[in-house]
CSV table of C-alpha atoms in Angstrom, one decimal:
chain,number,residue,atom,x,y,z
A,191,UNK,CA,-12.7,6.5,31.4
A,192,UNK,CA,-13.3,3.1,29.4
A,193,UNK,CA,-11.6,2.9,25.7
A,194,UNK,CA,-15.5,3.1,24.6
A,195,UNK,CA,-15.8,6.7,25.9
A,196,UNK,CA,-12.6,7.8,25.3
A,197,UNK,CA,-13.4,7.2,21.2
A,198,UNK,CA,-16.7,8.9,21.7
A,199,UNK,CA,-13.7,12.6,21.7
A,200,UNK,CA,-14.0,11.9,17.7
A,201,UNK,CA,-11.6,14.0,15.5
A,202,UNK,CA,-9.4,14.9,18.4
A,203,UNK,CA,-5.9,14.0,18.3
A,204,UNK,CA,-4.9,12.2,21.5
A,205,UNK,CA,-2.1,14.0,22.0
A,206,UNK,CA,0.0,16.9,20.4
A,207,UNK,CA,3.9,15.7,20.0
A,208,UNK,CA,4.7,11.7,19.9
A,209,UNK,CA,6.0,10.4,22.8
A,210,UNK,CA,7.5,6.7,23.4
A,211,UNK,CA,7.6,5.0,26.5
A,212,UNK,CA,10.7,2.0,26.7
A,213,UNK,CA,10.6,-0.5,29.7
A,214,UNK,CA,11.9,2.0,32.0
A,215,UNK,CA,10.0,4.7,30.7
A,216,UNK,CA,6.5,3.2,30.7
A,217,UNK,CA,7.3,2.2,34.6
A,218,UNK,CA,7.1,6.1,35.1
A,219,UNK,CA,3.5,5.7,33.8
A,220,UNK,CA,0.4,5.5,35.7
A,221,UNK,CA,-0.1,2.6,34.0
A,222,UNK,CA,2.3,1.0,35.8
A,223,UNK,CA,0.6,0.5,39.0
A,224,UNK,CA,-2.5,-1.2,37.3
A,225,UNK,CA,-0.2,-4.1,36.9
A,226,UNK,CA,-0.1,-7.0,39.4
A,227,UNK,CA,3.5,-7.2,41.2
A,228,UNK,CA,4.1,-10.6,39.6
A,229,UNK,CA,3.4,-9.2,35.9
A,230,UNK,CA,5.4,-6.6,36.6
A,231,UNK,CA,8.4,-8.9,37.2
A,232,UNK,CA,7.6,-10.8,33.8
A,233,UNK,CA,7.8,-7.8,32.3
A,234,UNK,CA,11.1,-6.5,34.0
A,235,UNK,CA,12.5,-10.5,32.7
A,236,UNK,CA,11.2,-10.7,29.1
A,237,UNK,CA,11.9,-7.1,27.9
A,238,UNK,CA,15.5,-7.6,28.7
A,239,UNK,CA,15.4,-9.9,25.6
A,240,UNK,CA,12.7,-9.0,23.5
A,241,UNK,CA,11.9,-5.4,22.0
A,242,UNK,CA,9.2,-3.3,24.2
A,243,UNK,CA,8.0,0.2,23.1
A,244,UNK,CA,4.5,2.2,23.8
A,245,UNK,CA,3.4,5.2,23.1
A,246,UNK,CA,0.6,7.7,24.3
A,247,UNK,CA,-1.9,7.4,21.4
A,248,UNK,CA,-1.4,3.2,21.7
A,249,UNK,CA,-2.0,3.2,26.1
A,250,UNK,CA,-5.2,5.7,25.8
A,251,UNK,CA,-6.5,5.0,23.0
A,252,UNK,CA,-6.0,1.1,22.0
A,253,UNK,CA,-5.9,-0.7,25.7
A,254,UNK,CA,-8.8,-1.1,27.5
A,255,UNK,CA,-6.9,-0.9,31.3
A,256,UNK,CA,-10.3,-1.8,33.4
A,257,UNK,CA,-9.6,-5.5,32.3
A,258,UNK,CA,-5.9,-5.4,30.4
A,259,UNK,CA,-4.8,-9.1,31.3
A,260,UNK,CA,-8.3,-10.1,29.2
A,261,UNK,CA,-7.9,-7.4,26.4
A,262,UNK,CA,-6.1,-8.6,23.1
A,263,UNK,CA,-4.9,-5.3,22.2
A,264,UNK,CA,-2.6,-5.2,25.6
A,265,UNK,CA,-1.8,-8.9,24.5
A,266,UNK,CA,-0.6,-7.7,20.9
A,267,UNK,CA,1.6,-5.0,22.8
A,268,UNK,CA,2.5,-6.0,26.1
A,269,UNK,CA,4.9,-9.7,27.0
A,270,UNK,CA,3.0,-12.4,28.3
A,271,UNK,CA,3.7,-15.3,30.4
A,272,UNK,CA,4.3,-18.1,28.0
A,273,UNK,CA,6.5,-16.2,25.3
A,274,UNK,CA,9.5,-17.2,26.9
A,275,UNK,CA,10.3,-20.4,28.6
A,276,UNK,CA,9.9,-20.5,32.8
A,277,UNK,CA,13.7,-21.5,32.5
A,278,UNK,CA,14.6,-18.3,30.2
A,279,UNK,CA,13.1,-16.4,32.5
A,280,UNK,CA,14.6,-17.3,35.3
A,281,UNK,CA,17.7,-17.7,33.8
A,282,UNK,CA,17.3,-14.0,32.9
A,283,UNK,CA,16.6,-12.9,36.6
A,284,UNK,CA,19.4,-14.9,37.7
A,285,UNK,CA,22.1,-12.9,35.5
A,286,UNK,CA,20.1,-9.3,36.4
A,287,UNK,CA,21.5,-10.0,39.7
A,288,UNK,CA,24.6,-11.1,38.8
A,289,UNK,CA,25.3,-7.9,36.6
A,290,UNK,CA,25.6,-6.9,33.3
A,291,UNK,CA,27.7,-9.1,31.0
A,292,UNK,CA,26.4,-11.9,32.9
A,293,UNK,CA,22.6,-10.5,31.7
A,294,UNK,CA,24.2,-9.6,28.2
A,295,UNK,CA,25.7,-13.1,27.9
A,296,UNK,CA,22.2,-14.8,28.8
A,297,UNK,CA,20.2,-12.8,27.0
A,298,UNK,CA,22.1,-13.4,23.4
A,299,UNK,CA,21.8,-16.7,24.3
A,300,UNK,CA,18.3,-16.8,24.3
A,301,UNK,CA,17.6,-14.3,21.8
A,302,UNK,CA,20.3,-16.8,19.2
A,303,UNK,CA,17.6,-19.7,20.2
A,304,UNK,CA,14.9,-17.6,18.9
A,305,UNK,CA,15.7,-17.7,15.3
A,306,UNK,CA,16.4,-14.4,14.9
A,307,UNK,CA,16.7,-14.0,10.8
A,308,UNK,CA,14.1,-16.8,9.5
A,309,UNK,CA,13.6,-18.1,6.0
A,310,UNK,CA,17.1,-16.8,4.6
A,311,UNK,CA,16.9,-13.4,5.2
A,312,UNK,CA,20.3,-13.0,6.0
A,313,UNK,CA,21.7,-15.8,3.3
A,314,UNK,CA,19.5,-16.4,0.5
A,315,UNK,CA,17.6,-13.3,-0.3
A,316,UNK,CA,20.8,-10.9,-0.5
A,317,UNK,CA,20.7,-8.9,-3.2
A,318,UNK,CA,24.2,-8.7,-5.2
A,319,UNK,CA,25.4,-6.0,-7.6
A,320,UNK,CA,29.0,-6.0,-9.5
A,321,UNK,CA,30.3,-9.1,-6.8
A,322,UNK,CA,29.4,-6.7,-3.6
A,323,UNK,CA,26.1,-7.3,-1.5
A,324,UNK,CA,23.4,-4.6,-1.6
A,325,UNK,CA,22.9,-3.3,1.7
A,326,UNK,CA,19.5,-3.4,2.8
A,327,UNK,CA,18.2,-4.8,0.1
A,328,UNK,CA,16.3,-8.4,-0.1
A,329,UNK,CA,15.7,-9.9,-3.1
A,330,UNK,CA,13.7,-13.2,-2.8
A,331,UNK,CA,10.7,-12.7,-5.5
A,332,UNK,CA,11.5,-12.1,-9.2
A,333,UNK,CA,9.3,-9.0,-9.5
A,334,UNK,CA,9.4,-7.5,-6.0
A,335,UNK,CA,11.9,-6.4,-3.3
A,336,UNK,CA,12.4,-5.0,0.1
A,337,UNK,CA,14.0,-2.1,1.2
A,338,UNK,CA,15.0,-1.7,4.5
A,339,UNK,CA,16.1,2.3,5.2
A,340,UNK,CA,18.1,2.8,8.3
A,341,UNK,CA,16.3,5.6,9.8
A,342,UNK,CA,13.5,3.4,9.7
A,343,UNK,CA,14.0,0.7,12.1
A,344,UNK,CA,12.4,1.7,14.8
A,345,UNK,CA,8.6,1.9,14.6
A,346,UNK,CA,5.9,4.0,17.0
A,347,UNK,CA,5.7,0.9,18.9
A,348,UNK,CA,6.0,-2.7,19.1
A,349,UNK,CA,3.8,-5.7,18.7
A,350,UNK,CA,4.7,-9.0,20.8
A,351,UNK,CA,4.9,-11.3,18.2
A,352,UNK,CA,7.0,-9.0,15.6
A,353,UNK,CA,9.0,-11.6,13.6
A,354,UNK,CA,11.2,-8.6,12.5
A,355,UNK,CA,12.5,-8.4,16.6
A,356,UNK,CA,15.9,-8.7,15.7
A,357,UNK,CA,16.0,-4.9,14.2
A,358,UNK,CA,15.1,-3.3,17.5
A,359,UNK,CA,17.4,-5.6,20.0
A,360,UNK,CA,20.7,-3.6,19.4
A,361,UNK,CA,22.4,-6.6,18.0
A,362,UNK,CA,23.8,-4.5,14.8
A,363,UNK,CA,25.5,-7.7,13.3
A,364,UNK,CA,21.6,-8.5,12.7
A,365,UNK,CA,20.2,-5.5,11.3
A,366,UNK,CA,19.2,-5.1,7.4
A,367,UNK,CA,19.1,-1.5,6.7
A,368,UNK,CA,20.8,0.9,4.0
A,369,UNK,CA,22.0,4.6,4.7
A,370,UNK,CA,21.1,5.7,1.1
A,371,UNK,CA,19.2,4.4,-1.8
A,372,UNK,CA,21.8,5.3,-4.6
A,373,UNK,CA,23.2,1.2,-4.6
A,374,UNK,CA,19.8,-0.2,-4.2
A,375,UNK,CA,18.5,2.1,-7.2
A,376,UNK,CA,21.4,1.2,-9.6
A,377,UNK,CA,20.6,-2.5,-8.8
A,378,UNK,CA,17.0,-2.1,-10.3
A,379,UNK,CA,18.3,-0.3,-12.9
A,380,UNK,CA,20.3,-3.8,-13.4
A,381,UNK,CA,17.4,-5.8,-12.7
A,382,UNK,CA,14.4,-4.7,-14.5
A,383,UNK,CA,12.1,-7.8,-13.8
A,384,UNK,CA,11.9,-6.2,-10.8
A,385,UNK,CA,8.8,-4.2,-10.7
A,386,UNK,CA,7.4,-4.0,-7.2
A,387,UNK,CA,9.4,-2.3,-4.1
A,388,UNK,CA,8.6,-3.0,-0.9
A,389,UNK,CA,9.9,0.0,1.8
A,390,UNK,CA,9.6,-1.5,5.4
A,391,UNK,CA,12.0,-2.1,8.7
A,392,UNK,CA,11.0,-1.3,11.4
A,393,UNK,CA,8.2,1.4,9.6
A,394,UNK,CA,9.4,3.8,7.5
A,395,UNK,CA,6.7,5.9,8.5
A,396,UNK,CA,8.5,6.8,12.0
A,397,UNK,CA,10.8,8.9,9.4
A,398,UNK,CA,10.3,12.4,9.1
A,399,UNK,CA,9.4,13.4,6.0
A,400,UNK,CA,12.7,14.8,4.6
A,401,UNK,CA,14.2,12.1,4.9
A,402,UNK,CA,11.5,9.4,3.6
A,403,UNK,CA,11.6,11.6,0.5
A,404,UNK,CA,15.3,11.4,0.4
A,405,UNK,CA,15.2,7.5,0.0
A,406,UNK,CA,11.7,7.3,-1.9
A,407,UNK,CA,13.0,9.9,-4.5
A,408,UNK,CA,15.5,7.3,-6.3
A,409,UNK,CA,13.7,5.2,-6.9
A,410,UNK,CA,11.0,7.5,-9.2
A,411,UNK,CA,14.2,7.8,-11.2
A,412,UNK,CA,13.6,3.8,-12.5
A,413,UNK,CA,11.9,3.6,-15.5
A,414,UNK,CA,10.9,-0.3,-14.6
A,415,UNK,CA,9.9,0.5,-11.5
A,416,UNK,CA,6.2,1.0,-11.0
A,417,UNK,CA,4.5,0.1,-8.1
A,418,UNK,CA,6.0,1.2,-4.4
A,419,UNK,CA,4.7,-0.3,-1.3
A,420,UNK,CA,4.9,1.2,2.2
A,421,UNK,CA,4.5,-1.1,5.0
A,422,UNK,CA,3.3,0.6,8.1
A,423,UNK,CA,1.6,-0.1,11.4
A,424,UNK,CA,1.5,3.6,11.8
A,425,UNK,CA,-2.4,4.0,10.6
A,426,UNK,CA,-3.4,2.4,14.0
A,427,UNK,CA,-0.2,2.9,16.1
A,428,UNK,CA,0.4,6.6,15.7
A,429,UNK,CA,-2.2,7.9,12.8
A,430,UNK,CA,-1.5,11.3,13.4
A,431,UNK,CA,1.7,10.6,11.7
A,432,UNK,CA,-0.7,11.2,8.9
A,433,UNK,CA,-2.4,14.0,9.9
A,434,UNK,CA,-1.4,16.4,12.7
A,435,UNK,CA,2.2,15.8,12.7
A,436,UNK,CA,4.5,18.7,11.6
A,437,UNK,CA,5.5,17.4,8.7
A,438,UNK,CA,2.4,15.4,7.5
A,439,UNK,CA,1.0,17.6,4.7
A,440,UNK,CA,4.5,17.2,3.5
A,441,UNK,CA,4.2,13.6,3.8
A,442,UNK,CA,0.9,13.7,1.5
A,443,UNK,CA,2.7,15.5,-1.0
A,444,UNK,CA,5.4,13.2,-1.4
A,445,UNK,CA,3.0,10.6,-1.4
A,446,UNK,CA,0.9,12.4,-4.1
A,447,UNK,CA,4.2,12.6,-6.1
A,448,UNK,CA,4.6,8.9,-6.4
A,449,UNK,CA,1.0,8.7,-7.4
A,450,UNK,CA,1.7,11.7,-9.7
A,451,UNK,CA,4.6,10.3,-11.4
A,452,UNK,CA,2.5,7.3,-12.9
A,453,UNK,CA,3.2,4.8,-10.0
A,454,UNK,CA,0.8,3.1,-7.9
A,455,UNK,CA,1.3,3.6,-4.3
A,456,UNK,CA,0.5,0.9,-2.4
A,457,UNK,CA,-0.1,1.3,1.9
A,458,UNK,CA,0.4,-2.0,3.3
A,459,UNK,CA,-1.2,-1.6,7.0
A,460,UNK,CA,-0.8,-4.0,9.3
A,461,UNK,CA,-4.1,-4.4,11.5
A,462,UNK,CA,-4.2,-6.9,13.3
A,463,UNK,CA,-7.5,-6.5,15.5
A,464,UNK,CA,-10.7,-4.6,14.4
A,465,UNK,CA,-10.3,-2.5,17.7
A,466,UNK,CA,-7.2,-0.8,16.1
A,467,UNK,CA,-10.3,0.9,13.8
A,468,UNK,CA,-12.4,2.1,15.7
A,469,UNK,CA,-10.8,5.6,17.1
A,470,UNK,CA,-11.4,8.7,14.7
A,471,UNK,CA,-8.1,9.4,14.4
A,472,UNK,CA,-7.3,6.4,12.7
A,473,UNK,CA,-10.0,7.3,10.5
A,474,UNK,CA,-9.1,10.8,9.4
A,475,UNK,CA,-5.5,9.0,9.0
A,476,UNK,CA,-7.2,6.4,6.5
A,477,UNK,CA,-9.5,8.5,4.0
A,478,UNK,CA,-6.6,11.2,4.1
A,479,UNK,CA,-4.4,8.6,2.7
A,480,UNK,CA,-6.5,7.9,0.2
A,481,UNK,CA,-7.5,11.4,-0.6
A,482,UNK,CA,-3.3,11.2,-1.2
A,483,UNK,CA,-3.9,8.4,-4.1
A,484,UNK,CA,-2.7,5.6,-1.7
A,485,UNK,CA,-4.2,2.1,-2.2
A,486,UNK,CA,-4.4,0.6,2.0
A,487,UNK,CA,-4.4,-2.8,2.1
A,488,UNK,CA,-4.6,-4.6,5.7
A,489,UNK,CA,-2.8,-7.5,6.3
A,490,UNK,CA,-1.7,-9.4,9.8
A,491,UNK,CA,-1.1,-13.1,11.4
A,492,UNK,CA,-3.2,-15.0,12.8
A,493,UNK,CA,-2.5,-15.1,16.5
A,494,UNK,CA,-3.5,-17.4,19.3
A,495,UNK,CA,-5.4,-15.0,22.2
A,496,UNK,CA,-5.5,-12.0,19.8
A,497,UNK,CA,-7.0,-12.8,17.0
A,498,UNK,CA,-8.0,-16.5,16.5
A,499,UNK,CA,-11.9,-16.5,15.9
A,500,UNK,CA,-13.5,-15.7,13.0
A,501,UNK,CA,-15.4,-13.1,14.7
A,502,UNK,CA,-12.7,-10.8,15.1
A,503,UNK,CA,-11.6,-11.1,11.3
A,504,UNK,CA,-14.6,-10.6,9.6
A,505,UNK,CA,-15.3,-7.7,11.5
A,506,UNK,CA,-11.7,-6.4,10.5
A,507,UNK,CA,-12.9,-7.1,6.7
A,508,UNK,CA,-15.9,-5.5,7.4
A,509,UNK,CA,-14.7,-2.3,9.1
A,510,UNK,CA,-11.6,-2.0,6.0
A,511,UNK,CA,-13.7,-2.2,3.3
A,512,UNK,CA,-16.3,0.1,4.8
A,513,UNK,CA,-13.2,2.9,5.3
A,514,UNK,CA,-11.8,1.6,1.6
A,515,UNK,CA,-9.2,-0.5,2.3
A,516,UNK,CA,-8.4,-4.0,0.6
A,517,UNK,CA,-8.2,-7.2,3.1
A,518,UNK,CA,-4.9,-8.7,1.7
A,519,UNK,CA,-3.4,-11.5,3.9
A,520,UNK,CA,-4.2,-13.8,6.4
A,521,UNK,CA,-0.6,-15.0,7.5
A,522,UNK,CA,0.4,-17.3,9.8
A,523,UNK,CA,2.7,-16.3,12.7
A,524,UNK,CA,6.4,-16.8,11.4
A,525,UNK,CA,8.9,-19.1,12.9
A,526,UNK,CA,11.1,-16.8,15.0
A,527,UNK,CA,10.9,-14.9,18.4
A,528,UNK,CA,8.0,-16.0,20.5
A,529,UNK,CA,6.2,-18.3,17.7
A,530,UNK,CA,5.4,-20.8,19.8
A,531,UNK,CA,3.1,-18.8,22.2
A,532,UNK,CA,0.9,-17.3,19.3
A,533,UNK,CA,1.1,-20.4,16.3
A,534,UNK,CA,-2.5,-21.2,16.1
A,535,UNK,CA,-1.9,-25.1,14.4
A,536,UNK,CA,-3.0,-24.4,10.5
A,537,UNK,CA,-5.9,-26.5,10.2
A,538,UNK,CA,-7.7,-24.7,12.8
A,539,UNK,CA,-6.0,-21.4,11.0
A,540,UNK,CA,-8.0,-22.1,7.9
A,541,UNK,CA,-11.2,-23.1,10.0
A,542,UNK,CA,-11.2,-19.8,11.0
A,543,UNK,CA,-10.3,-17.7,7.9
A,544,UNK,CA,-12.9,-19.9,5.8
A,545,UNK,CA,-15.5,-19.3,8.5
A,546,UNK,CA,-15.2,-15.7,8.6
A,547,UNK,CA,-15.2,-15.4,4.8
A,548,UNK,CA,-18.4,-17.4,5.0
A,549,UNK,CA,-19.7,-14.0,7.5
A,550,UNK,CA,-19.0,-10.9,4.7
A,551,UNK,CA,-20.0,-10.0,1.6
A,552,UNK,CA,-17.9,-10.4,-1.8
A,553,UNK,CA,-15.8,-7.3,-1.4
A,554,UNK,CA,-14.4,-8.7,2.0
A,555,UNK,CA,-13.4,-12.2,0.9
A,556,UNK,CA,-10.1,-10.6,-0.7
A,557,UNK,CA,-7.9,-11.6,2.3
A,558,UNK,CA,-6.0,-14.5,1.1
A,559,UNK,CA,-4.8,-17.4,3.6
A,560,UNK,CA,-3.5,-18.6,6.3
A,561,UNK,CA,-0.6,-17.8,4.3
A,562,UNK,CA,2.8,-19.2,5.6
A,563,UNK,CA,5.9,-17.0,4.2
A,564,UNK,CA,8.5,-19.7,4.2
A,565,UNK,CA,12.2,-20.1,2.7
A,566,UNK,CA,11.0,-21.3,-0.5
A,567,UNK,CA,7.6,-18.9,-1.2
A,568,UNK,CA,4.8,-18.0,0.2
A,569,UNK,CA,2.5,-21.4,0.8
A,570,UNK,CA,-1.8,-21.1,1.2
A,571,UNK,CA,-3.3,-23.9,2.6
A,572,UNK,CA,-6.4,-24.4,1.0
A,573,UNK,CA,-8.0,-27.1,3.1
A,574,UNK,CA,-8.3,-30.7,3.9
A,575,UNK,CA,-9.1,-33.0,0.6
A,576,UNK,CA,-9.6,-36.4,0.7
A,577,UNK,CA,-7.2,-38.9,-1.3
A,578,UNK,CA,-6.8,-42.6,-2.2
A,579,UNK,CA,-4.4,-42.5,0.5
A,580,UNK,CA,-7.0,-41.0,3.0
A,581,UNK,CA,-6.8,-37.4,4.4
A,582,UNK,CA,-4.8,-34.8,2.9
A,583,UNK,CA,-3.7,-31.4,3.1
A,584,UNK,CA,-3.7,-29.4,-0.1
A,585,UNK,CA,-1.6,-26.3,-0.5
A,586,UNK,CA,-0.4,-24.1,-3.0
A,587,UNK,CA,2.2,-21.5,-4.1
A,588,UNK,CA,1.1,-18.2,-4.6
A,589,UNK,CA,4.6,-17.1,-4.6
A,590,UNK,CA,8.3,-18.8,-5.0
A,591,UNK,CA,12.1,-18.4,-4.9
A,592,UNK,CA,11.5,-20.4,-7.9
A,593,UNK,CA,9.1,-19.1,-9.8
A,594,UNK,CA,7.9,-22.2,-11.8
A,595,UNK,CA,6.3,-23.3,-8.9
A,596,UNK,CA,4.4,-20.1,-8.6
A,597,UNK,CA,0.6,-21.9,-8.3
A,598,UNK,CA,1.9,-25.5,-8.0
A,599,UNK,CA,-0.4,-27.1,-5.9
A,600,UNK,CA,0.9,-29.6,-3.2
A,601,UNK,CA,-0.3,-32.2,-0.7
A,602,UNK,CA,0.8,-33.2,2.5
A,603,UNK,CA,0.0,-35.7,4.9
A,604,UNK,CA,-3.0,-34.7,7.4
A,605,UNK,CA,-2.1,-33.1,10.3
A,606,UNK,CA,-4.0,-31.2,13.1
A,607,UNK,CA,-1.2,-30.6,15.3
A,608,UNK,CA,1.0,-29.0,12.5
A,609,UNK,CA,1.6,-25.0,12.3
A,610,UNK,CA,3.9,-24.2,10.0
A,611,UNK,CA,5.8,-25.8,6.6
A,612,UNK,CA,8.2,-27.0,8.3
A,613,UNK,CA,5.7,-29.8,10.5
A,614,UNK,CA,4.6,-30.6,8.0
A,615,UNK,CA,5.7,-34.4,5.5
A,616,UNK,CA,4.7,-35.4,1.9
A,617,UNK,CA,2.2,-38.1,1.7
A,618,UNK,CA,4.1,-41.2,1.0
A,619,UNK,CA,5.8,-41.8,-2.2
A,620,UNK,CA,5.1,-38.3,-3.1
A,621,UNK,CA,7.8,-35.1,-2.7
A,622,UNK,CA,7.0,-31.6,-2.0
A,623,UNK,CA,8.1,-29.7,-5.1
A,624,UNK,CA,10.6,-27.3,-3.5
A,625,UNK,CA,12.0,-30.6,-2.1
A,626,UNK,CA,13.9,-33.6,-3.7
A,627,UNK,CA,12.2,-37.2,-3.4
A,628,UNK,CA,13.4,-39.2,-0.7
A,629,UNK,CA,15.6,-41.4,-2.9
């Protein structure tokens, strides 16, 4: 049965209890034979450092498996040759044989090369209250911050170019997370700028409802506090998490509790592919949201072999707005884990997002980018411009660590090779403004 007719079973859930499959246990699967012997041995190589996790709703429902190598939803879950180095690799299948503190040894190595905790997450955006650090809690924009619960870092499954890896790897001296949400409460209470929270991991929709409400319910009790994000991948991932599960008329009425107590609630879904739309589940999952009083907005990175024609992302637009959700961001793919296989260079990144605005109507054209979420802010680039000094590359702030440069434009030298801030230099005799001039 092709992924076509399987979506034609509209309104039935695709199966009746979540189940996850981990390396070993999707090569239990049927699935497993489809695979050619040497993809299988990729697989058995780069899942011993980077985070793998399936489930049944994402192999029946998302992959089409009569052509998986040439299908971008197996791409977005499965590893591919090229996301590691051929020398990792091997150097990976080397220790396997040698045994396991060899294999650990190698594979920390690798994963420390990887960048594990990009743009200060671990150093700069710590939030501090009374001289002791807030666990789980990031504080990087004036008016927002993120809350990372620790029943929530695992999610329904993963994507392949997650740039929050390092949660799922078992390396606990790189987690973020917070066992309560007493401490991080009391430090809004102490910072009342801060007006937007942003619940994510991980997903915190992989919690059961008990105990989401147990960490949402605090923060109700802020006065200053009104708007509360949930950043999910749930909708497409497992989207009966929303509507057959257990506990998911509970879920609504938590949800309809925020909305009820004068907040906005904001869904942040990460879609990433227009094919994650199209089964009814995810549907029913989406206007029952909204029926809750949830905003949706979509958001995802551009990726190479995924996602990186316009085609694909004005149909995206398309297909959210037509179900009632918001196109938000455009991002580019974050400097950590396997960046290198899926940075589409940004010129090309805004070729693509300005050509598919150029395909939908008004409503569509919301989704702001390619958006880079560097150390000092998130940076738009808003195309080439031409200069007395010849090509340029104008940018912008559209938010910053600092926040006077919140809408500061920027230019930068042409460059069609360049992918992320990082690659990219001042013209000369100019500075960036999060940067000192070259004295």
């Amino acid at each position: 049965m092709t992924i076509q007719d399987r979506n034609t079973l509209a309104g039935r859930p695709a199966v009746a209890k979540f189940r996850a499959y981990s390396p070993a246990g999707f090569r239990r699967t049927p699935y497993w034979e489809r695979l050619s012997p040497d993809y299988r041995a990729l697989f058995d190589s780069v899942t011993e450092v980077l985070p793998f996790r399936v489930n049944d709703f994402t192999l029946e429902h998302l992959i089409d498996w009569s052509a998986p190598d040439a299908d971008p939803m197996f791409r977005l879950m499965f590893p591919q040759e090229g996301m590691l180095t051929g020398a990792q690799v091997a150097a990976v299948a080397r220790a396997k044989a040698e045994g396991r503190e060899p294999l650990r040894a190698v594979v920390r190595d690798i994963r420390e090369s990887l960048n594990p905790h990009p743009a200060g997450q671990q150093t700069d955006n710590r939030a501090w209250l009374d001289g002791e650090p807030v666990d789980g809690l990031q504080h990087k924009y004036a008016e927002t911050v993120l809350f990372f619960p620790s029943a929530g870092q695992t999610c329904h499954a993963y994507c392949s170019f997650c740039f929050r890896w390092a949660q799922f790897v078992g390396e606990p001296d790189w987690k973020i997370q917070a066992r309560e949400a007493a401490q991080a409460a009391a430090y809004l209470r102490a910072h009342p700028e801060v007006t937007d929270i942003l619940i994510t991991g991980g997903d915190p929709a992989i919690m059961p409802t008990r105990v989401l409400a147990r960490y949402i319910e605090p923060f109700l009790e802020v006065e200053s506090l009104r708007t509360i994000r949930i950043g999910t991948k749930a909708l497409s991932y497992w989207p009966g998490r929303f509507t057959t599960d257990g506990d998911a008329d509970d879920l609504m009425r938590l949800f309809e509790r925020v909305v009820a107590s004068g907040r906005h609630l904001a869904v942040m879904a990460h879609l990433n592919h227009w094919r994650e739309l199209e089964p009814a589940p995810v549907q029913d999952a989406v206007a029952r949201l909204r029926a809750a009083g949830a905003v949706l907005r979509t958001q995802a990175p551009i990726l190479a072999q995924i996602n990186d024609d316009a085609g694909t992302w004005a149909r995206l637009w398309e297909r959210s707005v037509a179900l009632g959700m918001v196109p938000y961001y455009m991002f580019m793919e974050r400097d950590t884990g396997p960046a290198d296989y899926f940075r589409v260079p940004l010129l090309r990144a805004w070729e693509i997002h300005t050509d598919a605005q150029r395909r939908v109507s008004g409503l569509a054209r919301s989704a702001r980018g390619p958006v880079m979420s560097a150390h000092p802010g998130k940076v738009v680039l808003d195309g080439p411009v031409e200069t007395g000094a010849g090509k340029a590359l104008s940018l912008r702030f559209l938010q910053a660590r600092d926040a006077a440069l919140t809408g500061r434009p920027f230019l930068a030298e042409h460059d069609d090779r360049a992918g992320w801030l990082d690659d990219l230099r001042p013209l000369p005799g100019t500075a960036f403004p999060h940067q000192r001039p070259a004295e």
